[in-house]
Amino acid sequence: MEYESVMKLLLERGFFFPSSEIYSDAPAGFWEAGPLGLGLRNRFVDLWRRELIRRDGMIEMEGSQIMPASVFRASGHLESFADPIATCKQCKSATRIDKLLEKHTREIIPEGLRESEYQDLIDRHNVKCPSCGGQLDTIRLFNMMFRLGIGAGNDDAYLRPETCQSIFVDFLRLFKVMRCKLPIAIAQHGKSFRNEISPRQSIIRLREFYQAEIEIFFNPENDTKFEKFDAEKDTVLRIKKADGTEVVQRCADFVDANILPNRLAGYYLALLQKFYGTTGVDLNRARFRELGKMERAFYSSSGFDFEVETSIGWLELVACNYRGDYDLSRHSAVSKRDISVMDGLDKVTPHVFELSMGVDRSLYAILEHNFREEEQRVVLGLKPFLAPIQAGVFPLITRDGLPEQAQSVYRQLCVDFSCFYDASGSIGRRYRRGDEAGFPFAITVDHQTLSDGTVTIRYRDSMEQSRVPLTELSDKLRVLLAYS
RNA sequence: GCGGGGUUCGUCCAGUCUGGUCUAGGACUUCAGCUUCCCAAGCUGGCAACGCGGGUUCAAAUCCCGCACCUCGCACCA
């Protein structure tokens, strides 16, 4: 099973490991990033900035992780991010009560009822446990946000369940101070927190996790004027529609067929797909999946998940949602502030299309898609520009002054590149260790180095070597590590 | 949260049924040295574990009870 192999590598090499693991009461869903995991994530975020933020002229901000209750009253998370759950007295299975009631009564059950109101409905309709027909126990509301008390007054606040709320809350100021014009994308990378009932699968379902979110604000009336679309209109997308059929065709055809809500959405889906191609995720094992009405988040009127096929099935990496003017209108209503902006001569409340990327699972997908077990070795074939350690520096043997010379090469490189010096065991062992940790290159100092000042560069993927003068080594590495 | 299956060095495995000889053993990894002129070679030596808490017992890795975590299903989701 590949998932196990990848996880084993991640644990043994210190990419990621459980938080507070020496204590037995450490809760699930919290993971540390070790040196290699942190390095990989930093490079992933660098690539995200390069391929999305800078390429598209987005602006980036960083909001607070703790926000007051009103933010989430407005966003709908206080009402809708909670699941009413009842346990069966007989078979002990937990059931989502709202869904059960809707099935029973064939009516829409309003969101955000109190426990007692759900209880009334259950009693009135005589609803039983769906799996065994037993008596249902009392209702609990389970909100997935972490609640905090601020200051001496212990005022209600929450750890943000998604990074985007600060983008909406700060929209007006950002728009003004950066002198934005619609359409404009505002991005944020950082941590979000969700009190999952049962986190599973290591870094794929976390309670504390990284998101990289992009909120694109636009005037829905002006989609035909969205000129950037032309650059991506011929990009081929694979979309699995909500009815289960799969369509592969040009971005423009999806827009014409009304499968995509507008040209702007098509453009950003194409951009997103290209970004993932650059990370080394295998696009032949990737698709967009259109979400049906029941699957979408409460704020979403149209949604597509970008999914990647892995050894544990299709994995959602990005949620792409058409949020309409839901967020800005709600924040405007609750805060009693006007959050509309001028678009030419029109005053509009912009609509939002969002790309909400799960960073940790993206890293997992990149790792799994680039991991291979060959006959003689295990290789983490990360793109050089994503590799947390870019070069190993080794003396061929540990005498004749080679270690000293290799140390000096290491010191020459270590400020500009992340390098790892290793002199233990045989040279072959060091190459193999590097392969497993994803070092794309290895610099070896040998006896010839002492006489002519050249070293060898050994390439991880081909295992071939070439000689480079020390004077050209930094430039050579820079070229090898460039984005491609 | 519910149900099934699990938890012994970093990893894999032995020991658990049938409590004592376990001061918990081996292999791989790792570390220190030796060796080594390019792909996990060899030699010597070292570090390193019974998930946590309670109980039974003269005695617990071993039996019992809680809890935690892992894993598979349900549910939820980036």
PDB file of C-alpha atoms in Angstrom, chain A residues 51-272:
ATOM      1  CA  GLU A  51       2.324  30.978 -10.206  1.00  0.00           C
ATOM      2  CA  LEU A  52      -0.897  32.456  -8.872  1.00  0.00           C
ATOM      3  CA  ILE A  53      -0.381  35.623  -6.847  1.00  0.00           C
ATOM      4  CA  ARG A  54       2.293  37.338  -8.888  1.00  0.00           C
ATOM      5  CA  ARG A  55       1.381  35.857 -12.272  1.00  0.00           C
ATOM      6  CA  ASP A  56      -2.190  37.050 -11.926  1.00  0.00           C
ATOM      7  CA  GLY A  57      -1.525  40.285 -10.077  1.00  0.00           C
ATOM      8  CA  MET A  58      -3.325  39.241  -6.917  1.00  0.00           C
ATOM      9  CA  ILE A  59      -2.734  40.909  -3.581  1.00  0.00           C
ATOM     10  CA  GLU A  60      -1.881  38.973  -0.438  1.00  0.00           C
ATOM     11  CA  MET A  61      -2.709  39.687   3.175  1.00  0.00           C
ATOM     12  CA  GLU A  62      -2.507  37.962   6.527  1.00  0.00           C
ATOM     13  CA  GLY A  63      -5.384  38.135   8.964  1.00  0.00           C
ATOM     14  CA  SER A  64      -5.746  37.273  12.603  1.00  0.00           C
ATOM     15  CA  GLN A  65      -6.479  33.675  13.482  1.00  0.00           C
ATOM     16  CA  ILE A  66      -8.835  34.730  16.264  1.00  0.00           C
ATOM     17  CA  MET A  67     -11.970  36.624  15.325  1.00  0.00           C
ATOM     18  CA  PRO A  68     -14.985  37.826  17.323  1.00  0.00           C
ATOM     19  CA  ALA A  69     -18.346  36.093  17.397  1.00  0.00           C
ATOM     20  CA  SER A  70     -19.975  38.727  15.167  1.00  0.00           C
ATOM     21  CA  VAL A  71     -17.771  37.761  12.252  1.00  0.00           C
ATOM     22  CA  PHE A  72     -19.100  34.245  12.410  1.00  0.00           C
ATOM     23  CA  ARG A  73     -22.639  35.356  13.097  1.00  0.00           C
ATOM     24  CA  ALA A  74     -22.417  37.241   9.821  1.00  0.00           C
ATOM     25  CA  SER A  75     -20.577  34.514   7.930  1.00  0.00           C
ATOM     26  CA  GLY A  76     -23.141  31.926   8.965  1.00  0.00           C
ATOM     27  CA  HIS A  77     -20.654  29.677  10.696  1.00  0.00           C
ATOM     28  CA  LEU A  78     -22.280  30.002  14.098  1.00  0.00           C
ATOM     29  CA  GLU A  79     -25.555  28.694  12.691  1.00  0.00           C
ATOM     30  CA  SER A  80     -24.522  26.484   9.875  1.00  0.00           C
ATOM     31  CA  PHE A  81     -21.187  25.131  10.860  1.00  0.00           C
ATOM     32  CA  ALA A  82     -22.777  23.059  13.606  1.00  0.00           C
ATOM     33  CA  ASP A  83     -24.227  19.633  13.187  1.00  0.00           C
ATOM     34  CA  PRO A  84     -27.113  18.505  15.391  1.00  0.00           C
ATOM     35  CA  ILE A  85     -26.317  14.946  16.413  1.00  0.00           C
ATOM     36  CA  ALA A  86     -28.291  12.327  18.298  1.00  0.00           C
ATOM     37  CA  THR A  87     -27.106   8.957  19.498  1.00  0.00           C
ATOM     38  CA  CYS A  88     -29.322   5.908  19.410  1.00  0.00           C
ATOM     39  CA  LYS A  89     -29.986   4.448  22.858  1.00  0.00           C
ATOM     40  CA  GLN A  90     -30.069   0.970  21.437  1.00  0.00           C
ATOM     41  CA  CYS A  91     -27.335   0.653  18.794  1.00  0.00           C
ATOM     42  CA  LYS A  92     -25.290   3.715  19.815  1.00  0.00           C
ATOM     43  CA  SER A  93     -24.901   4.990  16.275  1.00  0.00           C
ATOM     44  CA  ALA A  94     -24.719   8.765  15.880  1.00  0.00           C
ATOM     45  CA  THR A  95     -27.036  10.417  13.388  1.00  0.00           C
ATOM     46  CA  ARG A  96     -27.278  13.840  11.796  1.00  0.00           C
ATOM     47  CA  ILE A  97     -30.709  14.887  13.003  1.00  0.00           C
ATOM     48  CA  ASP A  98     -31.379  17.642  10.490  1.00  0.00           C
ATOM     49  CA  LYS A  99     -30.837  15.303   7.574  1.00  0.00           C
ATOM     50  CA  LEU A 100     -32.917  12.588   9.171  1.00  0.00           C
ATOM     51  CA  LEU A 101     -35.809  14.979   9.769  1.00  0.00           C
ATOM     52  CA  GLU A 102     -35.716  16.263   6.212  1.00  0.00           C
ATOM     53  CA  LYS A 103     -35.956  12.710   4.935  1.00  0.00           C
ATOM     54  CA  HIS A 104     -38.857  11.965   7.259  1.00  0.00           C
ATOM     55  CA  THR A 105     -40.951  15.077   6.895  1.00  0.00           C
ATOM     56  CA  ARG A 106     -40.026  15.869   3.286  1.00  0.00           C
ATOM     57  CA  GLU A 107     -39.735  19.460   4.398  1.00  0.00           C
ATOM     58  CA  ILE A 108     -36.812  21.797   4.518  1.00  0.00           C
ATOM     59  CA  ILE A 109     -35.642  22.012   8.103  1.00  0.00           C
ATOM     60  CA  PRO A 110     -34.470  25.551   8.861  1.00  0.00           C
ATOM     61  CA  GLU A 111     -30.843  25.836   9.854  1.00  0.00           C
ATOM     62  CA  GLY A 112     -29.733  26.857  13.297  1.00  0.00           C
ATOM     63  CA  LEU A 113     -32.536  25.487  15.443  1.00  0.00           C
ATOM     64  CA  ARG A 114     -31.971  24.955  19.142  1.00  0.00           C
ATOM     65  CA  GLU A 115     -31.552  21.498  20.614  1.00  0.00           C
ATOM     66  CA  SER A 116     -35.053  21.654  22.092  1.00  0.00           C
ATOM     67  CA  GLU A 117     -36.626  22.586  18.757  1.00  0.00           C
ATOM     68  CA  TYR A 118     -35.035  19.571  17.124  1.00  0.00           C
ATOM     69  CA  GLN A 119     -36.254  17.486  20.048  1.00  0.00           C
ATOM     70  CA  ASP A 120     -39.827  18.741  19.510  1.00  0.00           C
ATOM     71  CA  LEU A 121     -39.690  17.840  15.833  1.00  0.00           C
ATOM     72  CA  ILE A 122     -38.412  14.379  16.645  1.00  0.00           C
ATOM     73  CA  ASP A 123     -41.159  13.778  19.181  1.00  0.00           C
ATOM     74  CA  ARG A 124     -43.866  15.198  16.928  1.00  0.00           C
ATOM     75  CA  HIS A 125     -42.882  13.079  13.926  1.00  0.00           C
ATOM     76  CA  ASN A 126     -41.959  10.075  16.050  1.00  0.00           C
ATOM     77  CA  VAL A 127     -38.569   9.705  14.376  1.00  0.00           C
ATOM     78  CA  LYS A 128     -36.569   6.596  15.217  1.00  0.00           C
ATOM     79  CA  CYS A 129     -33.011   5.545  14.708  1.00  0.00           C
ATOM     80  CA  PRO A 130     -32.470   4.925  10.966  1.00  0.00           C
ATOM     81  CA  SER A 131     -30.205   1.922  11.436  1.00  0.00           C
ATOM     82  CA  CYS A 132     -32.026  -0.096  14.114  1.00  0.00           C
ATOM     83  CA  GLY A 133     -35.325   1.660  14.770  1.00  0.00           C
ATOM     84  CA  GLY A 134     -34.402   2.307  18.395  1.00  0.00           C
ATOM     85  CA  GLN A 135     -35.120   5.298  20.600  1.00  0.00           C
ATOM     86  CA  LEU A 136     -32.958   8.368  19.933  1.00  0.00           C
ATOM     87  CA  ASP A 137     -31.115   9.969  22.805  1.00  0.00           C
ATOM     88  CA  THR A 138     -31.039  13.716  23.461  1.00  0.00           C
ATOM     89  CA  ILE A 139     -29.797  16.104  20.793  1.00  0.00           C
ATOM     90  CA  ARG A 140     -26.415  17.755  20.975  1.00  0.00           C
ATOM     91  CA  LEU A 141     -25.310  20.601  18.767  1.00  0.00           C
ATOM     92  CA  PHE A 142     -21.774  20.064  17.629  1.00  0.00           C
ATOM     93  CA  ASN A 143     -20.187  23.225  16.265  1.00  0.00           C
ATOM     94  CA  MET A 144     -16.964  22.603  14.472  1.00  0.00           C
ATOM     95  CA  MET A 145     -15.422  25.937  15.487  1.00  0.00           C
ATOM     96  CA  PHE A 146     -13.063  26.185  18.455  1.00  0.00           C
ATOM     97  CA  ARG A 147     -14.490  28.687  20.919  1.00  0.00           C
ATOM     98  CA  LEU A 148     -12.238  31.001  22.934  1.00  0.00           C
ATOM     99  CA  GLY A 149     -12.814  33.507  25.715  1.00  0.00           C
ATOM    100  CA  ILE A 150     -11.096  36.864  25.215  1.00  0.00           C
ATOM    101  CA  GLY A 151      -9.781  38.894  28.118  1.00  0.00           C
ATOM    102  CA  ALA A 152     -11.152  39.131  31.643  1.00  0.00           C
ATOM    103  CA  GLY A 153     -14.691  39.303  30.301  1.00  0.00           C
ATOM    104  CA  ASN A 154     -14.211  35.977  28.593  1.00  0.00           C
ATOM    105  CA  ASP A 155     -15.890  37.384  25.487  1.00  0.00           C
ATOM    106  CA  ASP A 156     -16.850  34.901  22.818  1.00  0.00           C
ATOM    107  CA  ALA A 157     -14.424  34.552  19.971  1.00  0.00           C
ATOM    108  CA  TYR A 158     -13.412  31.735  17.682  1.00  0.00           C
ATOM    109  CA  LEU A 159     -10.408  30.351  15.939  1.00  0.00           C
ATOM    110  CA  ARG A 160     -11.148  30.926  12.281  1.00  0.00           C
ATOM    111  CA  PRO A 161     -12.513  27.873  10.471  1.00  0.00           C
ATOM    112  CA  GLU A 162     -11.341  29.272   7.140  1.00  0.00           C
ATOM    113  CA  THR A 163      -8.839  31.968   6.286  1.00  0.00           C
ATOM    114  CA  CYS A 164     -11.099  33.865   3.921  1.00  0.00           C
ATOM    115  CA  GLN A 165     -13.268  35.683   6.475  1.00  0.00           C
ATOM    116  CA  SER A 166     -10.587  38.259   7.160  1.00  0.00           C
ATOM    117  CA  ILE A 167     -10.377  38.911   3.426  1.00  0.00           C
ATOM    118  CA  PHE A 168     -14.116  39.700   3.373  1.00  0.00           C
ATOM    119  CA  VAL A 169     -14.028  41.689   6.592  1.00  0.00           C
ATOM    120  CA  ASP A 170     -11.023  43.711   5.404  1.00  0.00           C
ATOM    121  CA  PHE A 171     -12.131  43.943   1.803  1.00  0.00           C
ATOM    122  CA  LEU A 172     -13.053  47.598   1.728  1.00  0.00           C
ATOM    123  CA  ARG A 173      -9.801  48.814   3.277  1.00  0.00           C
ATOM    124  CA  LEU A 174      -7.665  46.524   1.117  1.00  0.00           C
ATOM    125  CA  PHE A 175      -9.510  47.619  -1.997  1.00  0.00           C
ATOM    126  CA  LYS A 176      -8.966  51.281  -1.161  1.00  0.00           C
ATOM    127  CA  VAL A 177      -5.384  51.271   0.073  1.00  0.00           C
ATOM    128  CA  MET A 178      -4.178  49.110  -2.797  1.00  0.00           C
ATOM    129  CA  ARG A 179      -6.191  51.226  -5.272  1.00  0.00           C
ATOM    130  CA  CYS A 180      -7.832  48.105  -6.683  1.00  0.00           C
ATOM    131  CA  LYS A 181     -10.157  47.813  -9.635  1.00  0.00           C
ATOM    132  CA  LEU A 182     -12.565  44.956 -10.194  1.00  0.00           C
ATOM    133  CA  PRO A 183     -11.924  42.200 -10.805  1.00  0.00           C
ATOM    134  CA  ILE A 184      -9.312  41.753  -8.085  1.00  0.00           C
ATOM    135  CA  ALA A 185      -8.114  38.643  -6.308  1.00  0.00           C
ATOM    136  CA  ILE A 186      -7.081  38.761  -2.660  1.00  0.00           C
ATOM    137  CA  ALA A 187      -5.189  35.827  -1.235  1.00  0.00           C
ATOM    138  CA  GLN A 188      -4.179  34.551   2.129  1.00  0.00           C
ATOM    139  CA  HIS A 189      -2.125  31.636   3.339  1.00  0.00           C
ATOM    140  CA  GLY A 190      -2.270  30.507   6.949  1.00  0.00           C
ATOM    141  CA  LYS A 191      -3.782  28.289   9.551  1.00  0.00           C
ATOM    142  CA  SER A 192      -7.419  27.415  10.038  1.00  0.00           C
ATOM    143  CA  PHE A 193      -9.034  25.387  12.766  1.00  0.00           C
ATOM    144  CA  ARG A 194     -11.901  22.934  12.735  1.00  0.00           C
ATOM    145  CA  ASN A 195     -12.919  20.729  15.597  1.00  0.00           C
ATOM    146  CA  GLU A 196     -13.425  17.638  13.498  1.00  0.00           C
ATOM    147  CA  ILE A 197     -15.430  14.904  15.138  1.00  0.00           C
ATOM    148  CA  SER A 198     -12.935  12.333  14.087  1.00  0.00           C
ATOM    149  CA  PRO A 199      -9.748  13.419  12.335  1.00  0.00           C
ATOM    150  CA  ARG A 200      -8.193  10.651  10.298  1.00  0.00           C
ATOM    151  CA  GLN A 201      -5.413   9.886   7.921  1.00  0.00           C
ATOM    152  CA  SER A 202      -2.568  11.908   9.381  1.00  0.00           C
ATOM    153  CA  ILE A 203      -2.023  15.201   7.590  1.00  0.00           C
ATOM    154  CA  ILE A 204      -5.055  14.757   5.350  1.00  0.00           C
ATOM    155  CA  ARG A 205      -7.723  15.511   7.970  1.00  0.00           C
ATOM    156  CA  LEU A 206      -6.414  17.855  10.623  1.00  0.00           C
ATOM    157  CA  ARG A 207      -7.992  20.007  13.292  1.00  0.00           C
ATOM    158  CA  GLU A 208      -5.337  22.651  12.775  1.00  0.00           C
ATOM    159  CA  PHE A 209      -4.383  22.947   9.138  1.00  0.00           C
ATOM    160  CA  TYR A 210      -3.024  25.226   6.453  1.00  0.00           C
ATOM    161  CA  GLN A 211      -5.126  26.822   3.802  1.00  0.00           C
ATOM    162  CA  ALA A 212      -4.133  28.962   0.872  1.00  0.00           C
ATOM    163  CA  GLU A 213      -7.236  30.807  -0.192  1.00  0.00           C
ATOM    164  CA  ILE A 214      -7.841  33.104  -3.102  1.00  0.00           C
ATOM    165  CA  GLU A 215     -10.988  35.234  -3.187  1.00  0.00           C
ATOM    166  CA  ILE A 216     -11.685  36.803  -6.541  1.00  0.00           C
ATOM    167  CA  PHE A 217     -14.005  39.817  -6.384  1.00  0.00           C
ATOM    168  CA  PHE A 218     -15.773  40.782  -9.571  1.00  0.00           C
ATOM    169  CA  ASN A 219     -18.765  42.518 -11.060  1.00  0.00           C
ATOM    170  CA  PRO A 220     -21.073  39.745 -12.308  1.00  0.00           C
ATOM    171  CA  GLU A 221     -22.464  42.069 -14.998  1.00  0.00           C
ATOM    172  CA  ASN A 222     -19.070  42.429 -16.635  1.00  0.00           C
ATOM    173  CA  ASP A 223     -18.077  38.839 -17.282  1.00  0.00           C
ATOM    174  CA  THR A 224     -17.987  39.343 -21.039  1.00  0.00           C
ATOM    175  CA  LYS A 225     -15.388  42.057 -20.526  1.00  0.00           C
ATOM    176  CA  PHE A 226     -13.111  39.628 -18.700  1.00  0.00           C
ATOM    177  CA  GLU A 227     -10.241  39.716 -21.168  1.00  0.00           C
ATOM    178  CA  LYS A 228      -7.796  37.496 -19.324  1.00  0.00           C
ATOM    179  CA  PHE A 229     -10.059  34.598 -20.226  1.00  0.00           C
ATOM    180  CA  ASP A 230      -8.637  34.508 -23.750  1.00  0.00           C
ATOM    181  CA  ALA A 231      -5.290  33.339 -22.433  1.00  0.00           C
ATOM    182  CA  GLU A 232      -6.855  30.197 -20.972  1.00  0.00           C
ATOM    183  CA  LYS A 233      -9.917  29.592 -23.115  1.00  0.00           C
ATOM    184  CA  ASP A 234      -8.272  26.668 -24.943  1.00  0.00           C
ATOM    185  CA  THR A 235      -6.910  25.009 -21.811  1.00  0.00           C
ATOM    186  CA  VAL A 236      -8.394  21.538 -21.552  1.00  0.00           C
ATOM    187  CA  LEU A 237     -10.157  20.701 -18.300  1.00  0.00           C
ATOM    188  CA  ARG A 238     -11.545  17.424 -17.059  1.00  0.00           C
ATOM    189  CA  ILE A 239     -14.776  17.864 -15.151  1.00  0.00           C
ATOM    190  CA  LYS A 240     -16.843  15.159 -13.545  1.00  0.00           C
ATOM    191  CA  LYS A 241     -20.336  16.602 -13.553  1.00  0.00           C
ATOM    192  CA  ALA A 242     -22.767  16.268 -10.675  1.00  0.00           C
ATOM    193  CA  ASP A 243     -24.729  13.717 -12.701  1.00  0.00           C
ATOM    194  CA  GLY A 244     -21.651  11.500 -12.745  1.00  0.00           C
ATOM    195  CA  THR A 245     -20.619  11.930 -16.374  1.00  0.00           C
ATOM    196  CA  GLU A 246     -17.101  13.033 -17.132  1.00  0.00           C
ATOM    197  CA  VAL A 247     -16.338  15.642 -19.757  1.00  0.00           C
ATOM    198  CA  VAL A 248     -12.925  16.598 -21.129  1.00  0.00           C
ATOM    199  CA  GLN A 249     -12.965  19.691 -23.286  1.00  0.00           C
ATOM    200  CA  ARG A 250     -11.782  23.259 -23.699  1.00  0.00           C
ATOM    201  CA  CYS A 251     -12.407  25.691 -20.913  1.00  0.00           C
ATOM    202  CA  ALA A 252     -14.441  27.889 -23.293  1.00  0.00           C
ATOM    203  CA  ASP A 253     -16.734  24.977 -24.138  1.00  0.00           C
ATOM    204  CA  PHE A 254     -17.514  24.437 -20.467  1.00  0.00           C
ATOM    205  CA  VAL A 255     -18.473  28.091 -20.138  1.00  0.00           C
ATOM    206  CA  ASP A 256     -20.638  27.960 -23.284  1.00  0.00           C
ATOM    207  CA  ALA A 257     -22.368  24.837 -21.979  1.00  0.00           C
ATOM    208  CA  ASN A 258     -23.122  26.628 -18.687  1.00  0.00           C
ATOM    209  CA  ILE A 259     -21.307  23.954 -16.751  1.00  0.00           C
ATOM    210  CA  LEU A 260     -18.974  26.649 -15.474  1.00  0.00           C
ATOM    211  CA  PRO A 261     -20.829  29.687 -14.084  1.00  0.00           C
ATOM    212  CA  ASN A 262     -18.815  32.262 -16.044  1.00  0.00           C
ATOM    213  CA  ARG A 263     -15.606  33.013 -17.935  1.00  0.00           C
ATOM    214  CA  LEU A 264     -13.862  34.240 -14.829  1.00  0.00           C
ATOM    215  CA  ALA A 265     -14.395  30.923 -13.087  1.00  0.00           C
ATOM    216  CA  GLY A 266     -13.095  29.089 -16.146  1.00  0.00           C
ATOM    217  CA  TYR A 267      -9.965  31.186 -16.234  1.00  0.00           C
ATOM    218  CA  TYR A 268      -9.146  30.563 -12.591  1.00  0.00           C
ATOM    219  CA  LEU A 269      -9.817  26.840 -12.781  1.00  0.00           C
ATOM    220  CA  ALA A 270      -7.385  26.667 -15.686  1.00  0.00           C
ATOM    221  CA  LEU A 271      -4.810  28.690 -13.769  1.00  0.00           C
ATOM    222  CA  LEU A 272      -5.232  26.424 -10.768  1.00  0.00           C
TER     223      LEU A 272
END
